Coordinates of C-alpha atoms in Angstrom, one line a residue:
Chain A
X1 CA 22.6 36.4 -3.6
X2 CA 20.1 34.1 -2.1
X3 CA 21.1 34.7 1.5
X4 CA 18.2 37.2 1.9
X5 CA 15.9 34.7 0.3
X6 CA 16.9 32.0 2.9
X7 CA 16.4 34.2 6.0
X8 CA 13.2 36.0 5.0
X9 CA 9.7 34.5 5.5
X10 CA 7.9 33.6 2.3
X11 CA 5.8 36.7 2.1
X12 CA 8.9 39.0 2.0
X13 CA 10.6 36.6 -0.4
X14 CA 7.6 37.2 -2.7
X15 CA 8.2 41.0 -2.2
X16 CA 11.9 40.5 -3.1
X17 CA 10.9 38.8 -6.3
X18 CA 8.5 41.5 -7.3
X19 CA 10.9 44.3 -6.4
X20 CA 13.8 42.8 -8.3
X21 CA 11.7 42.1 -11.3
X22 CA 10.5 45.7 -11.3
X23 CA 14.0 47.0 -11.0
X24 CA 15.2 44.7 -13.9
X25 CA 12.4 45.8 -16.2
X26 CA 13.0 49.5 -15.3
X27 CA 16.7 49.2 -16.1
X28 CA 16.3 47.2 -19.3
X29 CA 13.9 49.8 -20.7
X30 CA 15.3 52.9 -19.1
X31 CA 19.0 52.6 -18.7
X32 CA 19.5 55.7 -20.9
X33 CA 17.8 57.8 -18.2
X34 CA 20.8 57.1 -16.0
X35 CA 23.3 58.6 -18.6
X36 CA 23.7 61.8 -16.5
X37 CA 24.6 59.7 -13.4
X38 CA 27.2 57.7 -15.4
X39 CA 28.7 60.9 -16.9
X40 CA 29.0 62.4 -13.4
X41 CA 30.6 59.3 -12.0
X42 CA 33.0 58.8 -14.9
X43 CA 33.7 62.3 -16.2
X44 CA 36.8 61.0 -18.2
X45 CA 34.8 58.4 -20.1
X46 CA 33.3 59.3 -23.4
X47 CA 30.8 57.9 -24.2
X48 CA 29.7 56.8 -20.7
X49 CA 26.6 55.1 -22.0
X50 CA 26.6 51.9 -24.1
X51 CA 24.5 52.8 -27.1
X52 CA 25.5 50.5 -30.0
X53 CA 22.5 48.4 -29.3
X54 CA 19.4 48.8 -27.0
X55 CA 19.6 47.0 -23.7
X56 CA 16.2 45.5 -24.5
X57 CA 17.6 43.8 -27.6
X58 CA 20.6 42.6 -25.7
X59 CA 18.5 41.2 -22.9
X60 CA 16.1 39.4 -25.2
X61 CA 19.0 37.9 -27.2
X62 CA 20.6 36.8 -23.9
X63 CA 17.3 35.3 -22.7
X64 CA 16.8 33.5 -26.0
X65 CA 20.2 31.9 -25.8
X66 CA 19.7 30.9 -22.1
X67 CA 16.2 29.6 -22.7
X68 CA 17.2 27.5 -25.7
X69 CA 20.3 26.1 -24.2
X70 CA 18.4 25.3 -20.9
X71 CA 15.6 23.7 -22.8
X72 CA 18.1 21.4 -24.5
X73 CA 20.1 20.7 -21.3
X74 CA 16.9 19.9 -19.4
X75 CA 15.4 17.6 -22.1
X76 CA 18.7 15.7 -22.7
X77 CA 19.6 15.7 -19.0
X78 CA 16.2 14.5 -17.7
X79 CA 16.0 11.9 -20.4
X80 CA 19.5 10.7 -19.6
X81 CA 18.7 10.6 -15.9
X82 CA 15.5 8.7 -16.5
X83 CA 17.3 6.2 -18.8
X84 CA 20.0 5.3 -16.3
X85 CA 17.5 4.8 -13.5
X86 CA 15.4 2.3 -15.5
X87 CA 16.3 -1.4 -15.3
X88 CA 17.4 -1.4 -19.0
X89 CA 19.8 1.6 -18.6
X90 CA 21.2 1.0 -15.1
X91 CA 24.6 -0.2 -16.3
X92 CA 25.1 3.1 -18.2
X93 CA 24.8 5.2 -15.0
X94 CA 28.6 5.6 -14.4
X95 CA 29.2 6.4 -18.0
X96 CA 26.5 9.1 -18.2
X97 CA 27.6 10.6 -14.9
X98 CA 31.2 10.8 -16.1
X99 CA 30.3 12.3 -19.4
X100 CA 28.1 15.0 -17.7
X101 CA 30.9 15.7 -15.2
X102 CA 33.4 16.2 -18.1
X103 CA 31.0 18.6 -19.7
X104 CA 31.2 20.8 -16.6
X105 CA 34.9 20.5 -15.8
X106 CA 35.6 21.8 -19.3
X107 CA 35.9 25.6 -19.0
X108 CA 33.3 27.3 -21.3
X109 CA 36.0 29.3 -22.9
X110 CA 37.8 26.1 -23.9
X111 CA 34.6 24.7 -25.4
X112 CA 34.3 27.9 -27.4
X113 CA 37.8 27.5 -28.6
X114 CA 37.1 24.0 -29.8
X115 CA 33.6 24.6 -31.3
X116 CA 34.4 27.9 -33.2
X117 CA 36.6 26.3 -35.8
X118 CA 33.8 23.7 -36.5
X119 CA 30.7 25.8 -36.2
X120 CA 31.9 29.3 -36.9
X121 CA 31.3 32.4 -34.7
X122 CA 28.3 33.7 -32.9
X123 CA 25.2 31.9 -31.6
X124 CA 25.9 28.2 -32.3
X125 CA 29.2 27.7 -30.5
X126 CA 27.8 29.6 -27.5
X127 CA 24.8 27.4 -27.5
X128 CA 26.9 24.2 -27.6
X129 CA 29.1 25.5 -24.7
X130 CA 26.1 26.4 -22.5
X131 CA 24.3 23.1 -23.2
X132 CA 27.4 21.1 -22.2
X133 CA 27.9 23.2 -19.2
X134 CA 24.3 23.0 -18.0
X135 CA 23.9 19.3 -18.4
X136 CA 25.6 18.0 -15.2
X137 CA 23.3 19.5 -12.5
X138 CA 20.3 18.3 -14.4
X139 CA 21.5 14.7 -14.8
X140 CA 22.8 14.6 -11.3
X141 CA 19.6 15.9 -9.7
X142 CA 17.4 13.8 -11.9
X143 CA 19.2 10.6 -10.7
X144 CA 19.3 11.8 -7.1
X145 CA 15.6 12.9 -7.1
X146 CA 14.4 9.6 -8.5
X147 CA 16.6 7.9 -5.9
X148 CA 14.7 9.6 -3.0
X149 CA 11.5 7.9 -3.9
X150 CA 11.1 5.2 -1.1
X151 CA 11.1 1.7 -2.4
X152 CA 8.0 0.9 -0.4
X153 CA 6.1 3.7 -2.2
X154 CA 7.1 2.1 -5.5
X155 CA 6.1 -1.4 -4.2
X156 CA 2.7 0.0 -3.1
X157 CA 2.2 1.6 -6.5
X158 CA 3.0 -1.7 -8.3
X159 CA 0.9 -3.7 -5.8
X160 CA -2.1 -1.4 -6.5
X161 CA -1.9 -2.2 -10.2
X162 CA -0.1 0.8 -11.7
X163 CA 1.8 0.2 -14.9
X164 CA 5.4 1.2 -15.3
X165 CA 4.4 4.4 -17.1
X166 CA 1.8 5.3 -14.6
X167 CA 4.3 4.8 -11.8
X168 CA 6.8 7.1 -13.5
X169 CA 4.2 9.8 -14.4
X170 CA 2.1 9.8 -11.2
X171 CA 4.6 8.8 -8.5
X172 CA 8.2 9.0 -9.4
X173 CA 8.3 12.3 -11.4
X174 CA 6.1 14.3 -9.0
X175 CA 8.1 13.1 -6.0
X176 CA 11.5 13.7 -7.6
X177 CA 10.3 17.0 -9.1
X178 CA 11.6 19.2 -6.3
X179 CA 15.1 17.9 -6.6
X180 CA 15.0 17.9 -10.4
X181 CA 13.9 21.6 -10.4
X182 CA 16.7 22.4 -8.0
X183 CA 19.1 21.0 -10.6
X184 CA 17.5 23.0 -13.4
X185 CA 17.7 26.1 -11.2
X186 CA 21.5 25.6 -10.8
X187 CA 21.9 24.9 -14.5
X188 CA 19.9 28.0 -15.6
X189 CA 21.6 30.3 -13.2
X190 CA 25.1 29.1 -14.3
X191 CA 24.1 29.6 -17.9
X192 CA 22.8 33.1 -17.3
X193 CA 26.2 34.1 -16.1
X194 CA 28.2 31.9 -18.6
X195 CA 26.3 33.2 -21.6
X196 CA 28.1 36.5 -21.3
X197 CA 31.3 34.7 -22.5
X198 CA 29.6 34.0 -25.8
X199 CA 30.1 37.6 -26.7
X200 CA 33.9 36.9 -27.1
X201 CA 33.0 34.9 -30.2
X202 CA 30.4 37.3 -31.5
X203 CA 27.1 36.1 -30.0
X204 CA 24.8 39.0 -29.0
X205 CA 24.2 38.8 -25.2
X206 CA 24.3 41.1 -22.2
X207 CA 28.0 40.2 -22.2
X208 CA 28.5 42.4 -25.3
X209 CA 28.8 45.7 -23.4
X210 CA 30.9 43.9 -20.8
X211 CA 33.4 42.6 -23.4
X212 CA 33.4 45.9 -25.2
X213 CA 34.0 47.7 -21.9
X214 CA 36.9 45.4 -21.0
X215 CA 38.5 45.7 -24.4
X216 CA 38.0 49.4 -24.7
X217 CA 38.8 50.1 -21.0
X218 CA 35.4 51.5 -20.4
X219 CA 34.1 50.7 -16.9
X220 CA 30.6 52.2 -17.3
X221 CA 29.9 49.7 -20.1
X222 CA 31.0 46.8 -17.9
X223 CA 28.8 48.0 -15.0
X224 CA 25.8 48.4 -17.3
X225 CA 26.1 44.9 -18.7
X226 CA 26.9 43.3 -15.4
X227 CA 24.1 44.8 -13.4
X228 CA 21.5 43.5 -15.8
X229 CA 23.1 40.0 -15.8
X230 CA 23.2 40.0 -12.0
X231 CA 19.5 41.1 -11.7
X232 CA 18.4 38.6 -14.3
X233 CA 20.1 35.8 -12.3
X234 CA 18.6 37.0 -9.0
X235 CA 15.1 37.2 -10.4
X236 CA 15.4 33.8 -12.0
X237 CA 16.7 32.3 -8.8
X238 CA 13.8 33.7 -6.7
X239 CA 11.3 32.5 -9.3
X240 CA 12.7 29.0 -9.2
X241 CA 12.7 29.0 -5.5
X242 CA 8.9 29.6 -5.5
X243 CA 8.5 26.9 -8.1
X244 CA 10.5 24.4 -6.0
X245 CA 8.4 25.1 -3.0
X246 CA 5.3 23.9 -4.8
X247 CA 6.7 20.4 -5.0
X248 CA 7.8 20.1 -1.4
X249 CA 5.3 17.5 -0.3
X250 CA 5.4 16.6 3.3
X251 CA 7.4 19.8 4.3
X252 CA 6.4 23.3 5.3
X253 CA 5.7 24.5 1.8
X254 CA 2.8 22.5 0.7
X255 CA 1.2 21.9 4.1
X256 CA -0.8 25.0 4.4
Chain B
X1 CA -10.7 -18.5 -3.1
X2 CA -6.9 -18.7 -3.2
X3 CA -5.2 -21.9 -4.0
X4 CA -1.4 -22.4 -3.9
X5 CA -0.3 -25.6 -5.7
X6 CA 3.3 -26.7 -5.1
X7 CA 4.4 -23.1 -5.2
X8 CA 8.1 -22.7 -5.4
X9 CA 10.6 -19.8 -5.7
X10 CA 14.3 -20.2 -6.4
X11 CA 17.0 -17.6 -6.4
X12 CA 19.9 -19.4 -8.1
X13 CA 20.2 -22.6 -6.2
X14 CA 18.4 -21.6 -3.0
X15 CA 14.8 -22.4 -2.7
X16 CA 13.3 -19.6 -0.6
X17 CA 9.8 -21.0 -1.1
X18 CA 9.7 -24.8 -1.4
X19 CA 6.6 -26.6 -2.7
X20 CA 3.9 -24.9 -0.7
X21 CA 0.3 -26.1 -1.2
X22 CA -2.6 -24.6 0.7
X23 CA -6.1 -23.4 0.1
X24 CA -7.7 -20.3 1.6
X25 CA -11.5 -20.5 1.6
X26 CA -13.8 -17.6 0.8
X27 CA -14.0 -15.2 3.8
X28 CA -11.1 -16.8 5.6
X29 CA -8.5 -14.8 7.5
X30 CA -5.2 -16.6 6.7
X31 CA -2.1 -15.5 8.5
X32 CA 1.3 -16.5 7.1
X33 CA 3.8 -16.6 9.9
X34 CA 7.3 -17.8 10.6
X35 CA 10.8 -16.6 11.5
X36 CA 12.7 -14.1 9.3
X37 CA 13.6 -15.5 5.9
X38 CA 11.0 -18.3 6.0
X39 CA 9.5 -17.1 2.7
X40 CA 6.2 -15.8 4.1
X41 CA 6.5 -12.4 2.4
X42 CA 7.7 -14.0 -0.9
X43 CA 4.8 -16.3 -0.8
X44 CA 2.4 -13.4 -0.4
X45 CA 3.9 -11.4 -3.2
X46 CA 3.7 -14.4 -5.6
X47 CA -0.1 -14.3 -5.2
X48 CA -0.4 -10.9 -6.9
X49 CA 2.8 -11.5 -9.0
X50 CA 4.9 -8.8 -7.5
X51 CA 7.4 -11.7 -7.5
X52 CA 7.2 -14.2 -10.3
X53 CA 7.1 -17.8 -9.1
X54 CA 9.5 -20.4 -10.4
X55 CA 7.3 -23.4 -10.1
X56 CA 3.8 -24.5 -9.1
X57 CA 0.6 -22.6 -9.6
X58 CA -1.4 -19.8 -7.9
X59 CA -5.2 -19.8 -8.5
X60 CA -7.3 -16.8 -7.4
X61 CA -11.0 -17.3 -7.7
X62 CA -10.3 -20.4 -9.8
X63 CA -8.1 -18.5 -12.4
X64 CA -4.4 -19.1 -12.8
X65 CA -2.8 -15.7 -12.0
X66 CA -0.4 -16.0 -15.0
X67 CA -3.3 -15.9 -17.5
X68 CA -4.1 -12.2 -16.6
X69 CA -1.9 -9.2 -17.2
X70 CA -0.2 -8.4 -13.9
X71 CA -1.7 -4.8 -13.6
X72 CA -5.3 -6.2 -14.1
X73 CA -4.7 -8.9 -11.6
X74 CA -3.4 -6.5 -9.0
X75 CA -6.4 -4.1 -9.4
X76 CA -8.6 -7.1 -8.5
X77 CA -6.6 -7.8 -5.3
X78 CA -6.2 -5.4 -2.5
X79 CA -2.7 -4.8 -1.3
X80 CA -1.6 -3.1 2.0
X81 CA 1.9 -2.6 3.4
X82 CA 3.4 -0.5 6.1
X83 CA 2.1 3.1 6.3
X84 CA 5.1 4.5 4.4
X85 CA 3.5 2.9 1.3
X86 CA 1.0 5.8 1.1
X87 CA 1.7 8.3 -1.7
X88 CA 3.1 11.3 0.1
X89 CA 2.1 13.8 -2.6
X90 CA -1.6 12.7 -2.6
X91 CA -4.2 13.7 -0.1
X92 CA -6.0 11.0 1.9
X93 CA -8.9 10.9 -0.5
X94 CA -6.6 10.6 -3.6
X95 CA -4.7 7.8 -1.9
X96 CA -7.9 5.8 -1.2
X97 CA -9.1 6.5 -4.8
X98 CA -6.0 5.0 -6.4
X99 CA -7.4 1.7 -7.7
X100 CA -10.9 3.1 -8.6
X101 CA -9.2 5.7 -10.7
X102 CA -7.0 3.2 -12.4
X103 CA -10.2 1.3 -13.2
X104 CA -11.7 4.5 -14.5
X105 CA -14.7 4.6 -12.3
X106 CA -16.9 7.8 -12.7
X107 CA -15.9 10.6 -10.4
X108 CA -19.2 10.6 -8.5
X109 CA -18.9 6.9 -7.7
X110 CA -15.3 7.3 -6.6
X111 CA -16.2 10.2 -4.2
X112 CA -19.0 8.1 -2.8
X113 CA -16.7 5.1 -2.2
X114 CA -14.1 7.2 -0.5
X115 CA -16.6 8.6 1.9
X116 CA -17.9 5.1 2.6
X117 CA -14.4 3.8 3.4
X118 CA -13.6 6.9 5.6
X119 CA -16.7 6.1 7.6
X120 CA -15.9 2.4 7.8
X121 CA -12.5 3.2 9.3
X122 CA -13.9 6.0 11.4
X123 CA -11.7 8.5 9.6
X124 CA -14.6 10.8 8.7
X125 CA -13.6 13.5 11.1
X126 CA -11.2 16.5 11.4
X127 CA -11.2 17.1 7.6
X128 CA -8.9 14.1 7.2
X129 CA -10.3 13.7 3.7
X130 CA -8.0 16.5 2.5
X131 CA -4.9 15.9 4.6
X132 CA -1.6 14.7 3.3
X133 CA -0.1 11.5 4.7
X134 CA 2.6 13.3 6.8
X135 CA -0.2 15.1 8.7
X136 CA -1.7 11.8 9.9
X137 CA -0.9 9.8 13.1
X138 CA 0.7 6.4 12.6
X139 CA -2.7 4.7 13.3
X140 CA -4.6 6.9 10.9
X141 CA -2.0 6.4 8.1
X142 CA -2.3 2.7 8.5
X143 CA -6.1 2.8 8.4
X144 CA -5.9 4.8 5.2
X145 CA -3.5 2.1 3.8
X146 CA -6.1 -0.6 4.5
X147 CA -8.9 1.6 3.1
X148 CA -7.0 2.1 -0.1
X149 CA -6.5 -1.7 -0.4
X150 CA -10.3 -2.1 -0.1
X151 CA -11.3 0.8 -2.4
X152 CA -12.2 -1.2 -5.5
X153 CA -14.1 -3.7 -3.4
X154 CA -11.7 -6.6 -4.2
X155 CA -12.6 -10.1 -3.0
X156 CA -9.1 -10.8 -1.8
X157 CA -6.9 -8.6 0.4
X158 CA -3.1 -9.2 0.8
X159 CA -1.4 -7.5 3.8
X160 CA 2.3 -7.5 4.3
X161 CA 3.1 -6.8 8.0
X162 CA 0.8 -3.8 7.8
X163 CA 1.1 -3.0 11.5
X164 CA 4.8 -3.5 11.8
X165 CA 5.7 0.1 12.2
X166 CA 3.1 1.3 14.8
X167 CA 3.3 1.4 18.6
X168 CA 1.8 -1.4 20.6
X169 CA -1.3 0.6 21.7
X170 CA -2.1 1.7 18.2
X171 CA -1.4 -1.8 16.9
X172 CA -4.0 -3.2 19.4
X173 CA -6.6 -0.8 18.2
X174 CA -5.8 -1.5 14.5
X175 CA -6.1 -5.3 15.1
X176 CA -9.5 -4.9 16.8
X177 CA -10.6 -2.7 13.8
X178 CA -9.3 -5.1 11.2
X179 CA -11.2 -7.9 12.8
X180 CA -14.4 -5.8 12.8
X181 CA -13.9 -4.9 9.1
X182 CA -13.2 -8.5 8.2
X183 CA -16.5 -9.6 10.0
X184 CA -18.4 -6.8 8.3
X185 CA -17.1 -7.3 4.7
X186 CA -16.4 -11.0 4.6
X187 CA -13.3 -10.5 2.5
X188 CA -10.7 -13.2 2.1
X189 CA -7.5 -11.9 3.7
X190 CA -4.0 -13.2 3.6
X191 CA -1.8 -11.5 6.2
X192 CA 1.9 -11.8 6.8
X193 CA 3.3 -11.2 10.3
X194 CA 6.1 -12.5 12.5
X195 CA 4.2 -11.8 15.7
X196 CA 2.4 -14.9 17.1
X197 CA 0.1 -12.9 19.3
X198 CA -1.1 -10.9 16.3
X199 CA -1.6 -14.2 14.3
X200 CA -3.6 -15.8 17.1
X201 CA -5.7 -12.8 17.6
X202 CA -6.6 -12.2 13.9
X203 CA -6.4 -15.5 12.1
X204 CA -9.1 -18.0 11.3
X205 CA -6.3 -20.1 9.9
X206 CA -2.5 -19.9 10.5
X207 CA 0.1 -21.1 8.1
X208 CA 3.4 -21.6 9.9
X209 CA 6.4 -21.5 7.5
X210 CA 10.0 -22.4 8.2
X211 CA 12.9 -22.5 5.6
X212 CA 10.5 -22.0 2.8
X213 CA 8.3 -25.0 3.7
X214 CA 4.9 -25.2 5.2
X215 CA 5.1 -26.7 8.6
X216 CA 1.5 -26.6 9.8
X217 CA -1.7 -25.1 8.4
X218 CA -4.5 -25.1 11.0
X219 CA -7.0 -23.2 13.0
X220 CA -5.2 -21.2 15.8
X221 CA -6.7 -23.3 18.6
X222 CA -5.5 -26.5 16.9
X223 CA -2.0 -25.0 16.5
X224 CA -2.0 -24.4 20.3
X225 CA -3.4 -27.8 21.4
X226 CA -2.0 -30.0 18.6
X227 CA 1.3 -28.6 17.4
X228 CA 2.7 -30.7 14.5
X229 CA 6.3 -30.9 15.8
X230 CA 8.8 -29.3 18.2
X231 CA 9.4 -26.3 15.8
X232 CA 5.8 -25.3 16.1
X233 CA 5.9 -25.8 19.8
X234 CA 9.0 -23.6 20.1
X235 CA 7.7 -21.0 17.7
X236 CA 4.4 -20.6 19.6
X237 CA 6.4 -20.5 22.8
X238 CA 5.9 -23.1 25.6
X239 CA 5.0 -20.5 28.2
X240 CA 1.6 -18.9 28.6
X241 CA -0.2 -21.4 26.5
X242 CA -3.3 -21.1 28.6
X243 CA -3.2 -17.3 28.2
X244 CA -2.7 -17.6 24.5
X245 CA -5.8 -19.8 24.3
X246 CA -7.7 -17.2 26.3
X247 CA -6.6 -14.5 23.9
X248 CA -8.4 -16.3 21.1
X249 CA -11.7 -16.5 23.1
X250 CA -14.2 -13.6 23.2
X251 CA -16.2 -12.6 26.2
X252 CA -19.6 -13.0 24.5
X253 CA -19.0 -16.7 24.0
X254 CA -18.5 -17.3 27.7
X255 CA -20.8 -14.7 29.4
X256 CA -24.0 -15.8 31.1
X257 CA -27.1 -14.2 32.4
X258 CA -26.7 -11.9 35.4
X259 CA -28.7 -11.7 38.6
X260 CA -30.0 -8.1 39.0
X261 CA -31.5 -6.2 41.9
X262 CA -32.7 -2.6 42.2
X263 CA -31.9 -2.2 45.9
X264 CA -29.3 -3.3 48.4
X265 CA -31.1 -6.5 49.2
X266 CA -29.1 -9.6 48.5
X267 CA -30.7 -11.9 45.9
X268 CA -30.5 -15.7 46.0
X269 CA -27.3 -16.0 43.9
X270 CA -23.9 -15.4 45.4
X271 CA -23.1 -12.8 42.7
X272 CA -25.7 -10.1 42.2
X273 CA -25.6 -6.8 40.3
X274 CA -27.3 -3.7 41.7
X275 CA -28.5 -1.8 38.7
X276 CA -30.1 1.7 38.2
X277 CA -33.3 2.5 36.3
X278 CA -31.5 2.3 33.0
X279 CA -30.1 -1.2 33.7
X280 CA -26.6 0.2 34.2
X281 CA -24.7 -1.8 36.9
X282 CA -23.8 0.4 40.0
X283 CA -22.4 -2.2 42.3
X284 CA -21.5 -5.8 42.7
X285 CA -22.9 -7.6 45.7
X286 CA -20.7 -10.6 46.8
X287 CA -18.3 -12.0 44.3
X288 CA -15.1 -11.3 46.1
X289 CA -12.9 -14.0 47.5
X290 CA -12.4 -14.2 51.2
X291 CA -15.1 -11.7 51.9
X292 CA -18.7 -12.3 52.9
X293 CA -21.4 -12.5 50.3
X294 CA -22.8 -9.2 51.5
X295 CA -19.7 -7.2 50.5
X296 CA -20.7 -4.4 48.2
X297 CA -18.2 -3.3 45.5
X298 CA -18.9 -0.1 43.4
X299 CA -18.6 -0.8 39.7
X300 CA -16.0 1.4 37.9
X301 CA -15.4 1.3 34.2
X302 CA -11.9 -0.2 34.7
X303 CA -13.3 -3.6 35.6
X304 CA -16.1 -4.0 33.1
X305 CA -16.1 -6.1 30.0
X306 CA -17.5 -5.7 26.5
X307 CA -18.7 -8.6 24.3
X308 CA -15.8 -8.4 21.9
X309 CA -13.1 -8.2 24.6
X310 CA -10.8 -11.2 24.8
X311 CA -11.1 -13.6 27.7
X312 CA -7.4 -12.9 28.5
X313 CA -8.2 -9.3 29.1
X314 CA -11.2 -10.2 31.1
X315 CA -9.1 -12.5 33.3
X316 CA -6.5 -9.8 33.7
X317 CA -9.1 -7.4 35.0
X318 CA -10.5 -9.9 37.4
X319 CA -7.1 -10.5 38.9
X320 CA -6.2 -6.9 39.1
X321 CA -9.4 -5.7 40.7
X322 CA -9.8 -8.9 42.8
X323 CA -13.3 -9.7 41.7
X324 CA -14.6 -13.1 40.5
X325 CA -17.0 -11.6 38.0
X326 CA -17.1 -8.7 35.5
X327 CA -20.3 -7.1 34.2
X328 CA -20.6 -7.3 30.4
X329 CA -21.8 -4.0 29.1
X330 CA -23.3 -3.0 25.7
X331 CA -22.1 0.2 24.0
X332 CA -24.7 2.2 26.1
X333 CA -23.3 0.9 29.4
X334 CA -26.3 -1.4 30.0
X335 CA -25.8 -4.8 31.7
X336 CA -25.8 -7.6 29.1
X337 CA -24.6 -10.4 31.4
X338 CA -21.6 -11.4 33.5
X339 CA -18.4 -13.2 32.9
X340 CA -17.0 -15.3 35.8
X341 CA -14.1 -17.5 36.7
X342 CA -15.9 -20.5 35.4
X343 CA -16.1 -18.8 32.0
X344 CA -12.4 -18.3 32.2
X345 CA -11.9 -22.0 32.7
X346 CA -13.8 -22.6 29.5
X347 CA -17.2 -23.4 30.8
X348 CA -19.8 -22.2 28.3
X349 CA -23.3 -21.4 29.7

C-alpha cells in the first residue's frame, strides 16, 4: 500500500494523504448512500447494506481500541527499550527481546482463546491481544534507534557537562526518534488490521460487519468493513510517514 | 592551572596510566603525544573525569576535581573531539550554545556569545549560523567543535585528536587558526595527538608518553635538541631534525629590514627590493645564486612570506624559486622586511 508513497515526491504524498483521508471520512459518514450500488452489484443479497450499527460508531470503537492498545504498547515498549539500553538494565536485553518476540509469534486468535476464559468476552481480551502483538516492533526499534546514536556524540555530550537525563532527553531520544516512530508505525498498522479479529469475541470494531458477513455468507458486509479498515491503515501509514520525516536529521527531509 | 600528581589508571592488573606527574601553567599549550595505547587519551579524560582515576590527584585551578560534581566540573572545562561529536540534530548556533544553555545564561547573552565565536572562527558567513552539521565542510565542522568548547569561556580547553579526521590541507589551516585563537584568548590548552609535526607546530610544551609513563616533558625545541633517551629520539624521528626545528620558528623572528628602491637603480646592498608607490615589492634586484647582482626577478605571490609563516615553509619557497631572500609582506601586501638564508641558519637580526 505504500508503494505509491515511496515513488512519489513529498508534495504528491501530501496529496495522497489528504485524498485518502477525505475518502475515508466520506465513506464512514455516507456509506448508506452507496446502498443502490451494492444492491445492483449483489442482487441476490438481502440486505446488501450493513445496518445493525452505524459505520461511524464502528470506526470510533475501532479507533478507541487501537489507540488505547497502541498507547499501552508504546509506553511499555519504549520503557522496556530504554531500560535495557541503560547500564543498569543491559543484562536484561536478551530476556526482554525474547519476551517481545514471543508476544508477536503468538497468533492473536490464540491469545484471544487464552484470555477469554480469564477476562470474559469483548473489549478486554482484544486489548490484551493487541498490546502483546504490538509490543515487539516498538521494543526492537527503541533498542535499535538508541543504538544508532554515535558513541562520540554521547562522549561529546558528557564532556560538555550534560547529566544522564539531559543526554537522554536532548540527545538520545531525538536522534533515535525516527527509528522509534518507524516501530510505532508498524505496531499501529498491524493493530488496525488485527483489531478486526476482536469481533469474533464480541468486541465492537470494523471487523464486526466482516465477521457477520463471513458467518452469514454476505459478501457486501465483508467489503464494507474491509474497505474502511484498509483506508484507515493507509491514512495512518501516510500520516506516520510525514511524522517520521520530521525527525530525519542529516537527510533530505529536514535539510530544506 | 592543571596539576597531575602521581596520576594512575588501572584496568584490572594493567596500568594504562602509571604515576604521571606534570604541571600545565596558565596560558600554556600542552600537547600529550605518544604511540597508540600509551595512555595519552586516558590521561586527558581523567582531567574532566570522563574516566575516573584509580590513584593520584588532578588539580584544576587549585581544586581537586573529585570535590566537584562531574557535570559542574565539565561545564567549567572546554572539551573538543573529532567533528562527529557535533550534535547532528542541532543547528550550528545551538551546538555552540550547548554549555551556556546548561549554565542557564540569559538568551540575549547566549546569542551575543555565539555571534562572537562565529566571528572569532571566521564562520560568520553563508548563513552558517542556521545550518546543520551535515551541511558543513570538515574544516567548518571542526571549527564549530572548538567554538562549542570555548562557548562558556572556560579557562581550560581539552582537545582529543580534534583534527584527526580532516584532510591535510584543512588540518594545516585549522592548526594555524588554533594557534591564533590560543594567542588571542590565552586559554590553557591540553591537546592529544599522535602526530609529531602537529605537536611541534602547536605546543608550548610537549609531554611524551610511552606505556602509560611520562618519558619527557619539555619545550618542543628542547625535545629536539636534548631528547631524554633513545625512545624520544626514535619517536621524533632521526631524519629532518633541522627541518623540524625550522617548522617551530616563525618568519617574524628572523626577518630583517629590507633595502628599497623606487627605480631600477641598484642600491648599495646586494639584495634590493624595487617597490611601487604603496610600498608593495615589484621585483628583486640581485639575490640569486650564480647570477650577477644586477639580475632582476619579478615578485610573484608564490615566493613571498608572511610574518606568521614557519621558517620551514620560507626555506621551501627559497629552494623552489631559487632565490636567497623572500619579501615579508603584511596583510595589505606591503613590504615589512626580508627573510634570507642567514635567517634560515638561525641568525637573528
